[in-house]
Amino acid sequence: MASTGQATDLPEAVQQPAIKADPKWFVMGGVVSIVAWLALIPLFFLIYQSFRTPGTARKPAIWTLGNYFDAYSSSDTLVLFANSVEFAAGTAVLALVVGTALAWMTERTNTPLKPLFYALSIIPLIIPGILFVVSWIFLASPKIGLINLALQKILGTDKVYVDIYSMAGMIWVDGLHYAPIAFLLMTAAFRAMDPSLEESAMMSGASMWGIFRRITLKLAFPAVAASFLILFVRSIESFEVPALLGLPVGIQVFTSAIYDAIHSYPSNIGLAAAYAITLLVITMGGIYFQSRITAQGGKYSTVTGKGFRPRTIDLGRWKYLTAGIFVVYALLVVVLPFIVLLWSSLQKYYSVPSWEALQNVSLTAYKTVINYPSVGTAVWNSFLLSVGTATTVMLLTAVVCWIVLRTKIPGRWVLDQVASVPLVLPGLVMGLAIMVCYLSIGGGIYGSIWILFIAYVTRFLPYGMRYNTTSMVQLHKELEESAAMSGASWFTAFRKVVLPLLKPGLLAGWIYIVIVSVRELSSSILLYSPGTEVVSIVIWEMWQNGQYVELSAFGVMLIATLFVFVMTAQWLGKRFGVKES
Amino acid sequence: MLTVKGLNTEYPSLKGPPVKAAQDVAFEVPAGKFFTLLGPSGCGKTTTLRSIAGLERPVGGEISVNGRLVYSAEKKIFIPPNQRNFGMVFQSYAIWPHMTVFANAAFPLEVRKTKLSKKEIRDKVMRVLSAVALDQYAEREATRLSGGQQQRLALARALVMEPELLLLDEPLSNLDAKLRDRMRFELKRIQRELGLTTIYVTHDQGEALALSHEIAVMNEGRIVQVGAPRDIYDHPRTKFVADFIGTTNFIDGVALGQDSTSGRWNVRTPVGDLLVHTDQTLAANMRVTVSIRPEDVELLEEPAAANGYNLVSGLVDQKVFLGDMVDFQVKVDDYILLSRAHPSLRTPIGDRIYIRMNPEKCVAIPDTSPARAAA
């Protein structure tokens, strides 16, 4: 940070005078206890449950290793493991290839439509995963898929060209779904790469290919490997795709196996917990290696402190090809899925596009959805949960970050680690852990909306940490110190200087958490009960009931609402927030 | 005015014992003086300044201003920074980006305990803003100022509170060279006009020499020499000071004995026996280093001896034309001496040349000299 290399290179001296009975310490103590409770207790119950037999009225639960024995003795587990790895690795590779290509095109070439593409790249983030999967079923299922029907019509056959209900289909849908994340990760990596490193290779006489192979690729390696692991972990955690595309044809992965074990009769929570622990070990391994690579990659990033202007390559006529790739990508990820949902929402009964169907266009489905009994409750629940979760998480993690970054309390790094624990918990595993925990503790939390609130807050703690850390790190410590030198007390400085400056980060994090809370399915599916449905659950139920047109109408309204919300929030942020300098 | 006694600071380190930053730092600054802490990265100068500000808590020592103790380890006194009433300009300027120029400068008046009326605040703020020539930008957003303007705003904010002490942490290091020169004069003018006691931290010896009444050179957490700029430049007491401030030639040698009439010492060196000056106690046969500045290495094409001056001869090895002067490297035996000469001297490379050195300017530093001088 100290560019001129002053004594500020040294760590800061102890400067928090330990004053007793300062209300500041009560706030901190409270926050630390809440975070520790949320992040650690359910995990403990999950491990505990994996060593217990199912307790029934006649037979109390006892200690056992049987769950692990059941989980590992069967040869099905091997298939399960192989499926999970194949699915996750395939998804990660597809997402990474697409994301890297797009990132390279936007960062390092003169492809037209670049600004438009940046704006477009956020949109996939607001489409809930389950709607994306459903829209791809409409597009590529063997029976009703539009792609198959169109090809059959054109070629005059009845051959099935694409089948979404397959491993390849699962990888295709999930890979496209995660491509925007890969794009964001790789864009950051390309931006952090000093082009003068490549230029000096060019001056040394290396060819374009030589530069790519010996410099660019080597420099990008840590970023590529870390992104791969992040995507791998994310996809091995995915629930929507395996549940909707894999289960109907018997392709099971860990997440769908956990769901099956809980929903079979009698439900086998111990077995689910044993699977969950296995999944947890895999995700922990992935995150561990990712953080190792990122830490080692630090030596590759030559931070000069100088702003460098990335060199863009003139592609000549090829730029129309890359622009074409943008268009195709946008079609596959945003336009086509939305259009099929829109189409199906305008029908009375699901039917493929035709002249006949076009004449039957009506808004009946929208009316049905609005009057659908659980929709009102679900929307209200989702609204309360997302706003409540986002507000709670951002405030909680703001204090945690302040403790971690601005105080010198010994052991504060432990707090940082604890708050990041939920990062390794797949949503389904988190749901299971919280379910087991509050079933054992009792107190009426299980079955109420509070259990969803607890699950969401826990799940999204790491996101809050990330947003707050980023904005607090950028907040130069001298800005606070100069307020102190001007005679301002700690609270005045916090209110007049720190909070206004954190506002953009707080707002951005808040918006993001609202969106992911509305999209949340994999934890909610184990924790909801009648009366506490949320919107993603309603979509799930509609799918199970075969109410495709209602589902589409609801989906279209949901996407439109989220879109308007994001636009309004960003506009408000620009208008009333602090301009980022 | 400002008295610092036995100041020690420590940082907790992840492994092992705490890291010591400032060690036994002590100095005194009279009212109205400009005092500079000068040293390389990590020498403890910023830590010392931040301890005076109250942004860091030392582990030992005492700091008092105008007889008021602001820190004392013994008496367990630690006045928090917001009650010390010291103005400070930070290296990054720390201009709050969410406020206007006026709001930034008015902040210290608005947060202090004794409330001022709107009009009083306005008057005071506009007065300091015009002193730093920013009055016409008062309503502008602070982020839209240039680097030099931000620096002046930071100064205005520190001045508006009428501080007892002005603390400057490398305020010029983020400016480009031309602007830095201008701001240097500006700072000196404002400091003189207001008669503010100022503590200045820098690693730039040019700034320190140009601005200060007194300089404390720091190295490895300790003050190694305190003195007026000219004194420090002409009579460095250690090799570190001689090397860190300005450019110098070092010649190793052995002390032979003292000349009884002039008080000068005779030193045997590879370039010949030299008469040298020293402030320190030498003894015969002691190993010493003779330091001489390039501008004091006089070059002559003819061997024109002057009374009492050292005269040696060598061959021109290299020369670099710098416009207003020429740098000569002269080889005397195997020793290369750097000399700064007038551009009119055009002796070709390889020719013999004579070197004359004023013994007053040849400073002998004992090799066993203690790591620090009593400050």
GROMACS .gro file of C-alpha atoms in nm, chain B residues 225 231 234-239 254-259 262-267 274-284 286-292 310 358-370:
model
   52
  806GLN     CA    1   2.243   1.280   1.423
  812ASP     CA    2   2.594   2.119   0.986
  815ASP     CA    3   2.920   1.943   0.612
  816HIS     CA    4   3.002   1.743   0.920
  817PRO     CA    5   2.836   1.402   0.912
  818ARG     CA    6   2.924   1.203   1.220
  819THR     CA    7   2.865   0.859   1.071
  820LYS     CA    8   2.916   0.691   0.736
  835VAL     CA    9   4.439   0.496   0.927
  836ALA     CA   10   4.485   0.793   1.161
  837LEU     CA   11   4.849   0.888   1.202
  838GLY     CA   12   4.846   1.174   1.448
  839GLN     CA   13   4.716   1.521   1.525
  840ASP     CA   14   4.880   1.836   1.394
  843SER     CA   15   4.596   2.342   1.330
  844GLY     CA   16   4.431   2.065   1.529
  845ARG     CA   17   4.385   1.868   1.207
  846TRP     CA   18   4.452   1.498   1.189
  847ASN     CA   19   4.685   1.327   0.948
  848VAL     CA   20   4.536   1.020   0.785
  855LEU     CA   21   4.554   1.365   0.394
  856LEU     CA   22   4.494   1.640   0.647
  857VAL     CA   23   4.139   1.605   0.769
  858HIS     CA   24   3.881   1.763   0.997
  859THR     CA   25   3.696   1.576   1.268
  860ASP     CA   26   3.451   1.656   1.547
  861GLN     CA   27   3.511   1.322   1.708
  862THR     CA   28   3.787   1.186   1.922
  863LEU     CA   29   4.044   0.995   1.724
  864ALA     CA   30   4.352   0.806   1.833
  865ALA     CA   31   4.665   0.712   1.645
  867MET     CA   32   4.258   0.408   1.451
  868ARG     CA   33   4.084   0.296   1.130
  869VAL     CA   34   3.886   0.586   0.986
  870THR     CA   35   3.684   0.670   0.678
  871VAL     CA   36   3.735   1.007   0.517
  872SER     CA   37   3.427   1.155   0.355
  873ILE     CA   38   3.453   1.431   0.097
  891ASN     CA   39   4.567   1.830   0.029
  939ASN     CA   40   4.030   2.171   0.164
  940PRO     CA   41   4.110   1.983   0.488
  941GLU     CA   42   3.803   2.153   0.644
  942LYS     CA   43   3.590   1.959   0.396
  943CYS     CA   44   3.760   1.622   0.446
  944VAL     CA   45   3.571   1.472   0.737
  945ALA     CA   46   3.717   1.176   0.921
  946ILE     CA   47   3.469   0.932   1.068
  947PRO     CA   48   3.603   0.666   1.304
  948ASP     CA   49   3.509   0.317   1.185
  949THR     CA   50   3.432   0.208   1.537
  950SER     CA   51   3.206   0.507   1.580
  951PRO     CA   52   2.902   0.424   1.792
   0.00000   0.00000   0.00000
